[in-house]
Structures are given as C-alpha cells and as structure tokens.
Short mmCIF file of C-alpha atoms in Angstrom, two decimals:
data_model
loop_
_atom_site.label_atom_id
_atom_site.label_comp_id
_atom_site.label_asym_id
_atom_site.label_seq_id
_atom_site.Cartn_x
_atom_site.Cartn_y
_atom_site.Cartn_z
CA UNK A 1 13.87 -12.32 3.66
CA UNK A 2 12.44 -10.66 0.71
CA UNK A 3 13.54 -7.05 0.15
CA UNK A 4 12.80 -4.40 -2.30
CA UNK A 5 15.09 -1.30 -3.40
CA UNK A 6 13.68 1.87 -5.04
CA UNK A 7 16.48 3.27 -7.27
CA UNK A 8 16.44 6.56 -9.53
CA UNK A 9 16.60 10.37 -9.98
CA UNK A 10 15.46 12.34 -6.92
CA UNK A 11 14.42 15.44 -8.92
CA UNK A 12 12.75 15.32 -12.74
CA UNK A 13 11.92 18.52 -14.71
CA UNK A 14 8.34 19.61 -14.99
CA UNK A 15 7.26 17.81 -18.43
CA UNK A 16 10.02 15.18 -18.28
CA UNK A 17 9.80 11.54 -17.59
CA UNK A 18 10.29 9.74 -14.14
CA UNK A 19 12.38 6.20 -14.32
CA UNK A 20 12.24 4.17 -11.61
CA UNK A 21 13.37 0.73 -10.96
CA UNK A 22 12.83 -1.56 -7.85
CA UNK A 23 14.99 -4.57 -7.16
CA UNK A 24 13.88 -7.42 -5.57
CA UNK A 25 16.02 -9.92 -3.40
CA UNK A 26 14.45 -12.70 -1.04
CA UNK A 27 12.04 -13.55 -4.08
CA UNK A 28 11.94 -14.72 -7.85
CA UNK A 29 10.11 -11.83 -9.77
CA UNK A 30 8.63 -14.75 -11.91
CA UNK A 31 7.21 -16.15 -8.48
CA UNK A 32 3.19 -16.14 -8.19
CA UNK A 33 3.32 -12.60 -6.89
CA UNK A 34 1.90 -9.05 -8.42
CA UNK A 35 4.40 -6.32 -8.46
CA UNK A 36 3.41 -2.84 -7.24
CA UNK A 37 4.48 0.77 -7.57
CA UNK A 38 2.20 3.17 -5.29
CA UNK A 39 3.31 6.90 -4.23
CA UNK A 40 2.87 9.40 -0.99
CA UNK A 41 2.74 13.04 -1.84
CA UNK A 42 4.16 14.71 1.11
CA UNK A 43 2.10 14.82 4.44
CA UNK A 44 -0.64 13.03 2.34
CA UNK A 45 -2.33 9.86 1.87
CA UNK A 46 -1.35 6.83 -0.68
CA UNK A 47 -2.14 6.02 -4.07
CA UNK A 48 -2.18 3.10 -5.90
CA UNK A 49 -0.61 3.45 -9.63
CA UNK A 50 -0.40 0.12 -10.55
CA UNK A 51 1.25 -3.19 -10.81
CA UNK A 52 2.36 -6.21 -12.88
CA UNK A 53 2.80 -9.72 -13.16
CA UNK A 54 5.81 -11.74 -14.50
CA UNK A 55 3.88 -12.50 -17.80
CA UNK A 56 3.92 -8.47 -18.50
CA UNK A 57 0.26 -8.35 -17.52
CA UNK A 58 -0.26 -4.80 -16.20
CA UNK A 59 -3.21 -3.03 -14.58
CA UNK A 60 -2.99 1.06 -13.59
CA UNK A 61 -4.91 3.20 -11.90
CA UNK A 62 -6.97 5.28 -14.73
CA UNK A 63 -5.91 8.62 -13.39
CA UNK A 64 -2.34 7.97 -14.43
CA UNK A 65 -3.17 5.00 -17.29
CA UNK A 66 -2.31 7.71 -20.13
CA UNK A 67 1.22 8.52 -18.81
CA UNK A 68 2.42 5.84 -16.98
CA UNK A 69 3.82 2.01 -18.03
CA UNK A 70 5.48 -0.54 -15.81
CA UNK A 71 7.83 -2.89 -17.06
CA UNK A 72 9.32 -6.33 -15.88
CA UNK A 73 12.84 -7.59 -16.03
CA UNK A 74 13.37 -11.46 -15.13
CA UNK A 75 16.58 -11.82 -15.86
CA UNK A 76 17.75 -8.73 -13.61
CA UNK A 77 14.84 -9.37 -11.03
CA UNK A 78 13.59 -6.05 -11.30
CA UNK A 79 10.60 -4.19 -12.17
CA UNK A 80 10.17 -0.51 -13.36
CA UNK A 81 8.02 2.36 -13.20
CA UNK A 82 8.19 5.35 -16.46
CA UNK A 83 6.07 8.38 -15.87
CA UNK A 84 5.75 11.35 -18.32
CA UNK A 85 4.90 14.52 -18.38
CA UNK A 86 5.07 15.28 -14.87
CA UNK A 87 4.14 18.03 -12.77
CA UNK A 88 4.75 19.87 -9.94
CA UNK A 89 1.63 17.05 -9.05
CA UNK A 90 3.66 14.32 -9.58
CA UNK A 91 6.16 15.06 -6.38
CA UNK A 92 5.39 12.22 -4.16
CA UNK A 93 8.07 9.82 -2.19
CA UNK A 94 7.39 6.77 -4.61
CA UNK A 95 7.22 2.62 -2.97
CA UNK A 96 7.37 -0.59 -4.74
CA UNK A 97 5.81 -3.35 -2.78
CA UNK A 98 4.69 -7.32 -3.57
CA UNK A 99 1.26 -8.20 -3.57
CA UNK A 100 -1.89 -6.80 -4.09
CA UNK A 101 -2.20 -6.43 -0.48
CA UNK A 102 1.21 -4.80 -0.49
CA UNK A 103 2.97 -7.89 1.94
CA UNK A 104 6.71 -6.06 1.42
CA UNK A 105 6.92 -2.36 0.83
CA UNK A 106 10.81 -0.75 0.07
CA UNK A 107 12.05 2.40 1.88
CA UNK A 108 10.83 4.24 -0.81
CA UNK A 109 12.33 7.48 -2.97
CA UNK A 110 11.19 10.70 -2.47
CA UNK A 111 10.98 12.47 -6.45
CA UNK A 112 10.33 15.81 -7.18
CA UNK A 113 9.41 17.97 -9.90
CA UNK A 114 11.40 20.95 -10.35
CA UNK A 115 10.10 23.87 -12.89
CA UNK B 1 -13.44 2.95 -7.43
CA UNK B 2 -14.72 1.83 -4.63
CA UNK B 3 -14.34 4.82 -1.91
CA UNK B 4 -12.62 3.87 1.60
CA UNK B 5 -13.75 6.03 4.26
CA UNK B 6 -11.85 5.78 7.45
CA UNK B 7 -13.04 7.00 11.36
CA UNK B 8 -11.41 9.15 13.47
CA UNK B 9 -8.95 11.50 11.40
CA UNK B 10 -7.17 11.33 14.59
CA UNK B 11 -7.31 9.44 17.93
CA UNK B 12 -5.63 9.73 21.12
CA UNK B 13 -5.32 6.81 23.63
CA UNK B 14 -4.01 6.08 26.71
CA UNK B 15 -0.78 3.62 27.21
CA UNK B 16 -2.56 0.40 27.50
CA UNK B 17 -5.92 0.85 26.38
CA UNK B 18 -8.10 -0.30 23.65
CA UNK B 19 -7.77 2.04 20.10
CA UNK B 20 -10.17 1.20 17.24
CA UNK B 21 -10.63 2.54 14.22
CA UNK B 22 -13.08 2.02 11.59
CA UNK B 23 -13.20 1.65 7.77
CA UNK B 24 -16.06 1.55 5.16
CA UNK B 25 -15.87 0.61 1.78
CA UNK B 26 -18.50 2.16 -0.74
CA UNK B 27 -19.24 -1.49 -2.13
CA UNK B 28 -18.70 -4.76 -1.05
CA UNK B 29 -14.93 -6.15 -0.83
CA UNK B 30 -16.41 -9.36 -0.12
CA UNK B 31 -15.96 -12.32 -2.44
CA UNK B 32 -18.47 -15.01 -2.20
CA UNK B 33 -16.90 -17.61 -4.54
CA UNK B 34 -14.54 -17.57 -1.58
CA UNK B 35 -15.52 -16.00 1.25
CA UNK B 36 -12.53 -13.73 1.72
CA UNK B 37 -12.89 -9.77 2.18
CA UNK B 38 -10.22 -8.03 0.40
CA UNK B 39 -9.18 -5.44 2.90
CA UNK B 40 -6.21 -5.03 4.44
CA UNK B 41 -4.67 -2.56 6.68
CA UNK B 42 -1.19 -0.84 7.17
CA UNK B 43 0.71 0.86 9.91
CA UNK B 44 3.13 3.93 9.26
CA UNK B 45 5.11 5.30 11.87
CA UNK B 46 7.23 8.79 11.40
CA UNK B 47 9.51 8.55 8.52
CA UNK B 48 9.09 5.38 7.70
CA UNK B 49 7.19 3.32 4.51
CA UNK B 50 4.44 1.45 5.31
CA UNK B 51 4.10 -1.95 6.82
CA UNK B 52 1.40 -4.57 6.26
CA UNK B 53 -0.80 -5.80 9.70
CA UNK B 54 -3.89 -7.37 8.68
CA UNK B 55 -4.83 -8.82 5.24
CA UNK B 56 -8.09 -10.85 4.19
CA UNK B 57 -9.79 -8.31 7.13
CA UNK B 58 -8.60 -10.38 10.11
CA UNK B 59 -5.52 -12.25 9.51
CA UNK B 60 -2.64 -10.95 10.96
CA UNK B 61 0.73 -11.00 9.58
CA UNK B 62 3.68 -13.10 10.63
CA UNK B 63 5.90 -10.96 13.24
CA UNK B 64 2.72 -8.51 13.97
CA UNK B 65 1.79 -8.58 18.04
CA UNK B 66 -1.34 -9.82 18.94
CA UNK B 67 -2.60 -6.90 20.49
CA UNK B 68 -3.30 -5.97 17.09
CA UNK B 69 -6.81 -7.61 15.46
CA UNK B 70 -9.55 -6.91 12.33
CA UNK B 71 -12.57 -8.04 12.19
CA UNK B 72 -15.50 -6.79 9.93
CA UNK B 73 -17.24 -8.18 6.70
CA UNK B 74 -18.66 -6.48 3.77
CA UNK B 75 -18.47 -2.91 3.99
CA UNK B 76 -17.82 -2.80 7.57
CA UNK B 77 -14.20 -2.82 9.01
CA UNK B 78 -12.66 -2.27 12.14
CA UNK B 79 -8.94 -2.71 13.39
CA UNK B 80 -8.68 -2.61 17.27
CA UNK B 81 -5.35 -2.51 18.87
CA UNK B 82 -6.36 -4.03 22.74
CA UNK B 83 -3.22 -2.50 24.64
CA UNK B 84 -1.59 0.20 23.22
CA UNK B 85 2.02 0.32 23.28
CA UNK B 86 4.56 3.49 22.73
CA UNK B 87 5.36 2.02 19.72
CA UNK B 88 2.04 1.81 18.18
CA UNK B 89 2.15 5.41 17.59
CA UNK B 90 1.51 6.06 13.61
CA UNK B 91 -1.20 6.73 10.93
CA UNK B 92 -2.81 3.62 9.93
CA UNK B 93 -4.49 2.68 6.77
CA UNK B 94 -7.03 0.70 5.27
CA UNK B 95 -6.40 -0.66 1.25
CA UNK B 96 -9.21 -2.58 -0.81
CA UNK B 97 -7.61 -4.76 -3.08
CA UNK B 98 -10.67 -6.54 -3.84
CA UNK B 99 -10.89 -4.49 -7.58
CA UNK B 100 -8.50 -2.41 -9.49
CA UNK B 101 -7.69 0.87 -9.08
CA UNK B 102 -6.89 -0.58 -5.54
CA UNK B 103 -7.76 2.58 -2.71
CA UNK B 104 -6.65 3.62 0.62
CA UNK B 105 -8.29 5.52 3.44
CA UNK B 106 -7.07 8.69 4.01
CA UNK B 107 -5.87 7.59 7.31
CA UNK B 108 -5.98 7.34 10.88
CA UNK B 109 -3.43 9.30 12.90
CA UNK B 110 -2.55 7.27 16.31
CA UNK B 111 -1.16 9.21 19.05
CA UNK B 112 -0.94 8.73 22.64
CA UNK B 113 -2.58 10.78 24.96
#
C-alpha cells in the first residue's frame, strides 16, 4: 500500500526558509508517477504549489515559482519541498501526494510562521 | 489558470437521499487527442487530509462506494452521491489537472440535515 510521510519543523520564523521532506513507501519514487506538494491554510481551501518527476523535471504554481524549489531523492525515496521568505501567509498544514490527480495524499504537517 | 467554480458553498441532505454538487471550469479540461476530462474530485472529512473519489470526471477509485458517481464533460461537472450515508459528511472538492498551476474549488461543505 503506498504511503506518504510529511516530516519537518512545525514553526519557521517570518523571513526564514521552510524544509520539508515526504517519504514514500508502497512505491519507487523513480516509478511513472508525478510527485506533489500542495498546502491548506487553516479553515481554507487548497493550493497547488507544485510537483516533480524522477528525472528532476519540476513545474510550480507561479504565485510561489520565485521562492519555492522541490527536490528529488532516489536513493532515499523521498522528495522535498524548500520555501523562503515566508510569512505570516505562508502558515498552512502542508500535503505531499502522487499524481497529478493527487491518488495518495499523507496526513499532512501543519507549519507556521512565527514573527 | 483555469478558475474552478463550485455550487452550493454548503448543502444539507437528508440520510439517504441524493446530494449533488456542481463544478465549472473557466476553460475546457477536456482533451480531445484522448477524450479524457481532467477533473477529479476529493472528499475531506473533519481533521483529516484529503482523499481522492473520482478522477478522469467519472471513474471512481478503487475502495470508493458506489453511491458515489461524476459525470460531466467540458466545463460542466457534477458529483452526485445517490444515498447519503453518516459518513459522507465532509467538504468536497473539485481539482483540474488538465494544465499547470493545477486549481481547486473552493469547496462544498456536506452536512446532514
């Protein structure tokens, strides 16, 4: 059964960087699958911020393009998500899923921006 | 980026009767070199992340009840649940993933009335 694990800091400074990783178990991350980080502010709605493919191919949402980069790691299985400068804005519980249609979603980790 | 708009905000329905809700797309999500619409649509109950029901509009998930159906083409999207259960209770969301920055709907909250 294919699982994914958010793992990382639960609170970031205002202007620091957010590093996330998800692991993935159930599933090769060099399988024919797109790998996807999207995040829920809380009581809102979701947002895509983007997602890769084994080769390193990457596409991101263009309201976070100029601060955010996610990264692949075959030999650990895992994928990761760096954002920077963040702001208060930037508090959201944050999911990796597979697929473009998002077929496994983890538990998700709730981050937040402290000033 | 293609807008999703999705109808009700809310909805309150009877235990086992029919709940639909709707979701437009501001363009087409339909791609004719295969025929597939690129919609899917996700359930989210209290506390919990998200879980895929529907993908390519209609197809349902493995382990998903089949009380639980999409249909729609285009623009155009409906998900219908034909008997609602207790356990159906949630917000519900349609994704385009036809074209990158993938969107959501801002949501459909299911409750029972």
């Amino acid at each position: 059964q294919v699982q994914l694990q958010e793992s990382g800091p639960g609170l970031v400074k205002s202007s620091g960087t957010l590093s996330l990783t998800c692991a993935v178990s159930g599933d090769s991350i060099s399988s024919t699958h797109w790998w996807t980080w999207v995040r829920q502010p809380p009581g809102e709605g979701l947002e895509w911020i983007g997602e890769i493919f084994h080769s390193g191919r990457t596409n991101y949402n263009p309201s976070l393009e100029s601060r955010v980069t996610i990264s692949v790691d075959t030999s650990k299985n895992h994928f990761s998500l760096e954002l920077k400068s963040m702001t208060a804005a930037d508090t959201a519980v944050y999911y990796c899923a597979r697929d473009t249609f998002l077929s496994y979603w983890g538990r998700g980790i709730l981050v937040t921006v402290s000033s | 980026d293609i807008v999703m708009t999705q109808s009700p905000d809310s909805l309150a329905v009877s235990l086992g009767e029919r709940a639909t809700i709707n979701c437009t797309s501001s363009q087409s999500v339909l791609y004719s070199a295969n025929n597939k619409n690129y919609l899917g649509w996700h359930q989210q109950k209290a506390g919990q992340s998200p879980k895929l029901l529907i993908f390519w509009a209609s197809t349902r998930e493995s382990g998903v009840p089949d009380r639980f159906s999409g249909s729609g083409s285009g623009t155009d999207f409906t998900l219908t649940i034909s008997s609602l259960q207790a356990e159906d209770v949630g917000v519900y969301y349609c994704q385009q993933y036809y074209t990158t920055p993938y969107t959501f709907g801002r949501g459909t909250k299911l409750e029972i009335k």
